[in-house]
PDB file of C-alpha atoms in Angstrom:
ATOM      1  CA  UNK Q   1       0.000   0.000   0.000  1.00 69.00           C
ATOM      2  CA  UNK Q   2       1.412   3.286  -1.117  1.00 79.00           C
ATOM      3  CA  UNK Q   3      -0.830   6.085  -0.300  1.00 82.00           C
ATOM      4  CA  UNK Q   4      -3.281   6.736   2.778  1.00 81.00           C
ATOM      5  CA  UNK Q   5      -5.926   8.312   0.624  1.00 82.00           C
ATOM      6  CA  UNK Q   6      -7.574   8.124  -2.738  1.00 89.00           C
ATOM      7  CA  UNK Q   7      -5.247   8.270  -5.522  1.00 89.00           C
ATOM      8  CA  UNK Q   8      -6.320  11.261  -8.060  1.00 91.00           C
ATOM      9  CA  UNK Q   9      -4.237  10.607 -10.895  1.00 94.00           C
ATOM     10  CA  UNK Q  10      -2.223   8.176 -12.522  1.00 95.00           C
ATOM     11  CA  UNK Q  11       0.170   8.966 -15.374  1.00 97.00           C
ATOM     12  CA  UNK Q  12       2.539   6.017 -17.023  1.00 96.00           C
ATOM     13  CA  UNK Q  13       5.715   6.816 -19.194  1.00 94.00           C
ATOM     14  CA  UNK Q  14       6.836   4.043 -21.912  1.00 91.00           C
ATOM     15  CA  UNK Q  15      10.714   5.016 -21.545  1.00 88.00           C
ATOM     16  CA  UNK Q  16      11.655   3.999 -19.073  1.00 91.00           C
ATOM     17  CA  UNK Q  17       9.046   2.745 -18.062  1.00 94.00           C
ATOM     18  CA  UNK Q  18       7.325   4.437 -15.043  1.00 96.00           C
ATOM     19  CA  UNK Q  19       3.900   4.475 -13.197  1.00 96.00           C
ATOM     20  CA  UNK Q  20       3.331   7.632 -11.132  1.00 97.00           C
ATOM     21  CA  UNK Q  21       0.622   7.806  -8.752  1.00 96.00           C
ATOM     22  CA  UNK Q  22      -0.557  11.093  -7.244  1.00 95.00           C
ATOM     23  CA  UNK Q  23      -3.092  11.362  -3.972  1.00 93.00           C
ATOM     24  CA  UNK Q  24      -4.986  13.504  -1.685  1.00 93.00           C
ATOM     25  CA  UNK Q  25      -2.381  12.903   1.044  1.00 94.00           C
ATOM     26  CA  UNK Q  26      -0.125  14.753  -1.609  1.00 93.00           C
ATOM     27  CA  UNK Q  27       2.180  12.262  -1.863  1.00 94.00           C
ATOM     28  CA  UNK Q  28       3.922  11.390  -5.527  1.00 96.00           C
ATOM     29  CA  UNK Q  29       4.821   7.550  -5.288  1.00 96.00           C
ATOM     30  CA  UNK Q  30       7.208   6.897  -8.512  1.00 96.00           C
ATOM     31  CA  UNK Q  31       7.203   3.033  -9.742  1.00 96.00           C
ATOM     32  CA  UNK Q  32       9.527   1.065 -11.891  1.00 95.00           C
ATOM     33  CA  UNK Q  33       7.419  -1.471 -14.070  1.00 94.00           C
ATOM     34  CA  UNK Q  34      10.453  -3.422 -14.947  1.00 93.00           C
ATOM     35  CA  UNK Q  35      10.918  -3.976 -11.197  1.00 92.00           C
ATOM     36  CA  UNK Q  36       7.476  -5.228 -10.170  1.00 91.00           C
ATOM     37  CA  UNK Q  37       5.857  -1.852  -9.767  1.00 92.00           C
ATOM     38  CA  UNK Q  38       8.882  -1.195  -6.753  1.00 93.00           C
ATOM     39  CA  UNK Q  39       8.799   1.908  -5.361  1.00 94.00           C
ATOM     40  CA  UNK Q  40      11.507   4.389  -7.204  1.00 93.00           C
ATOM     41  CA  UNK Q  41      10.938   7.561  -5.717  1.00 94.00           C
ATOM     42  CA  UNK Q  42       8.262   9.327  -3.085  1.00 94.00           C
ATOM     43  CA  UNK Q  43       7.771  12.730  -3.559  1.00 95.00           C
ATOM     44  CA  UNK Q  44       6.515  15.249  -0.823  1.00 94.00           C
ATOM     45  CA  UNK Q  45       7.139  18.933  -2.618  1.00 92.00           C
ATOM     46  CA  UNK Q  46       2.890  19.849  -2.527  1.00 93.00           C
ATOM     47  CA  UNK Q  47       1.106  21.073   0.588  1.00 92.00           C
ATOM     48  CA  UNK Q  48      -2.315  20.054  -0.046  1.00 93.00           C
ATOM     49  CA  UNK Q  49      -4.032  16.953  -2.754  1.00 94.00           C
ATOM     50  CA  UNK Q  50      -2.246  16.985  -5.863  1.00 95.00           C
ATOM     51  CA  UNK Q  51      -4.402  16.462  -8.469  1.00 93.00           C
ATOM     52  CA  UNK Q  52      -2.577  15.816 -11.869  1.00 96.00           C
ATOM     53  CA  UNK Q  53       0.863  14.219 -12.744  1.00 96.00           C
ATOM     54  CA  UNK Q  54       1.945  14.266 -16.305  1.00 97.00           C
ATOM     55  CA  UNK Q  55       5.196  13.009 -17.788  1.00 96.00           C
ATOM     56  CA  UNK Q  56       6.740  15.133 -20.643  1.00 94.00           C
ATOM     57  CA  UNK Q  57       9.669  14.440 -22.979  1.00 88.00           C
ATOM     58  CA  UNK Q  58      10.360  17.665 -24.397  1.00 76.00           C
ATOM     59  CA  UNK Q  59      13.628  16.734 -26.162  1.00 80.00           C
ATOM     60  CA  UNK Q  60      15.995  17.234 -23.167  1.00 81.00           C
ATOM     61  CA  UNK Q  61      15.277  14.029 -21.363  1.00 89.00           C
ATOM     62  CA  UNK Q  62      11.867  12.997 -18.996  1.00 94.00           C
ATOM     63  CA  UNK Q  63      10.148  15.386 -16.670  1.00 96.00           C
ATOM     64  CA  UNK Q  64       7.208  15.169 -14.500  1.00 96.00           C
ATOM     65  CA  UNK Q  65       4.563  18.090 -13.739  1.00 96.00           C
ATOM     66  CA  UNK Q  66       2.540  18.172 -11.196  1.00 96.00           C
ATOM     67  CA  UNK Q  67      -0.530  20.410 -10.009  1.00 94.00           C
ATOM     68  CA  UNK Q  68      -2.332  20.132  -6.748  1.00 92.00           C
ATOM     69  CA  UNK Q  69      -5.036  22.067  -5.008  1.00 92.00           C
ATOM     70  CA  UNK Q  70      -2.332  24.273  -3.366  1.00 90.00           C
ATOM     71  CA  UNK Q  71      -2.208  26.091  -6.345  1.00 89.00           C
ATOM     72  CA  UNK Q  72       1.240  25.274  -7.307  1.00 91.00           C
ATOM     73  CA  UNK Q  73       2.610  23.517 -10.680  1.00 93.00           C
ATOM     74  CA  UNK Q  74       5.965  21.842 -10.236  1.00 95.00           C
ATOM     75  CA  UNK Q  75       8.099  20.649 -12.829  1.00 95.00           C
ATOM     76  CA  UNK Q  76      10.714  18.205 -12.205  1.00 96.00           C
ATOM     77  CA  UNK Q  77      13.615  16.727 -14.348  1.00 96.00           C
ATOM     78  CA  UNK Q  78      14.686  12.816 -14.373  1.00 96.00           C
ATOM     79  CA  UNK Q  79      18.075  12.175 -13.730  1.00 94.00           C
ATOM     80  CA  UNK Q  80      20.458   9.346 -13.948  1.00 90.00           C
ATOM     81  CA  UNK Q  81      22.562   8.981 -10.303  1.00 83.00           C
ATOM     82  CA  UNK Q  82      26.195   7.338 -10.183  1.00 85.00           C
ATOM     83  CA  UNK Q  83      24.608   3.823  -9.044  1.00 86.00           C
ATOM     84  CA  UNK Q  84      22.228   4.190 -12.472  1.00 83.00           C
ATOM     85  CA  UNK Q  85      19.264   4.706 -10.804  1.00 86.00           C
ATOM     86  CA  UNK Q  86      17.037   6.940 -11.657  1.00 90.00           C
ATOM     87  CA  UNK Q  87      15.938   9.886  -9.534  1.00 93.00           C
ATOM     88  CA  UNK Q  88      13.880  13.332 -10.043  1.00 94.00           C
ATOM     89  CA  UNK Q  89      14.915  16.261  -8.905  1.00 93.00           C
ATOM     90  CA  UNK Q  90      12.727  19.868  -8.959  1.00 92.00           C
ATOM     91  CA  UNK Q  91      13.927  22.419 -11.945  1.00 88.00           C
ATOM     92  CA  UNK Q  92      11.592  25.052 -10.989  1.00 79.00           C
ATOM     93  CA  UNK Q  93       8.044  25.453  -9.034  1.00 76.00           C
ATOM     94  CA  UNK Q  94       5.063  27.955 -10.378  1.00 79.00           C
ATOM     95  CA  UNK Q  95       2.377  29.062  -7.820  1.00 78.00           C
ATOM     96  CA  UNK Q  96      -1.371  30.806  -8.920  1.00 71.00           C
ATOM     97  CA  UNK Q  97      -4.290  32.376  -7.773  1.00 62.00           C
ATOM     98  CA  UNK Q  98      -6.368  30.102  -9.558  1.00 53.00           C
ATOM     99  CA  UNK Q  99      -7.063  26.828  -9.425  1.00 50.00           C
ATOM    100  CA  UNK Q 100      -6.035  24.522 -12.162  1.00 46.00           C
TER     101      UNK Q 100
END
């Protein structure tokens, strides 16, 4: 069991492969399919549900965006550690008036 409330959203990526869940306990929980859906990566960056998770592959390698009802889009960039594990680290937050 990964979260401790309902999951929102889930997003998949085909390379590499990757199942990202995203909650109302705003929680990201990062899986790696190859591995038996194992746990990569928990992410804790929002302060209230998060509500969508995207991958994106704009030419310069995976990213993630997120959205959650705290009003703040967060972008994140997947990158390879010394071990060869994969990890994602934030490149840069954005926070609104509005809800998305």
């Amino acid at each position: 069991e990964a979260h401790d409330a309902e999951v929102l959203c889930l997003e998949y990526s085909a390379s590499p492969r990757l199942l990202a869940s995203a909650s109302r306990d705003r929680l990201i929980h990062v899986f790696m399919c190859d591995k038996g859906y194992q746990i990569m990566q928990t992410l804790d960056d929002h302060s209230s549900s998060i509500t969508a998770v995207r991958f994106l592959n704009p030419g310069t390698g995976l990213q993630m965006v997120s959205c959650g009802a705290d009003k703040t889009i967060l972008f994140r960039q997947l990158r390879t550690g010394p071990d060869g594990g994969y990890q994602f680290v934030r490149l840069q937050n954005v926070s609104g008036r509005s809800t998305l």
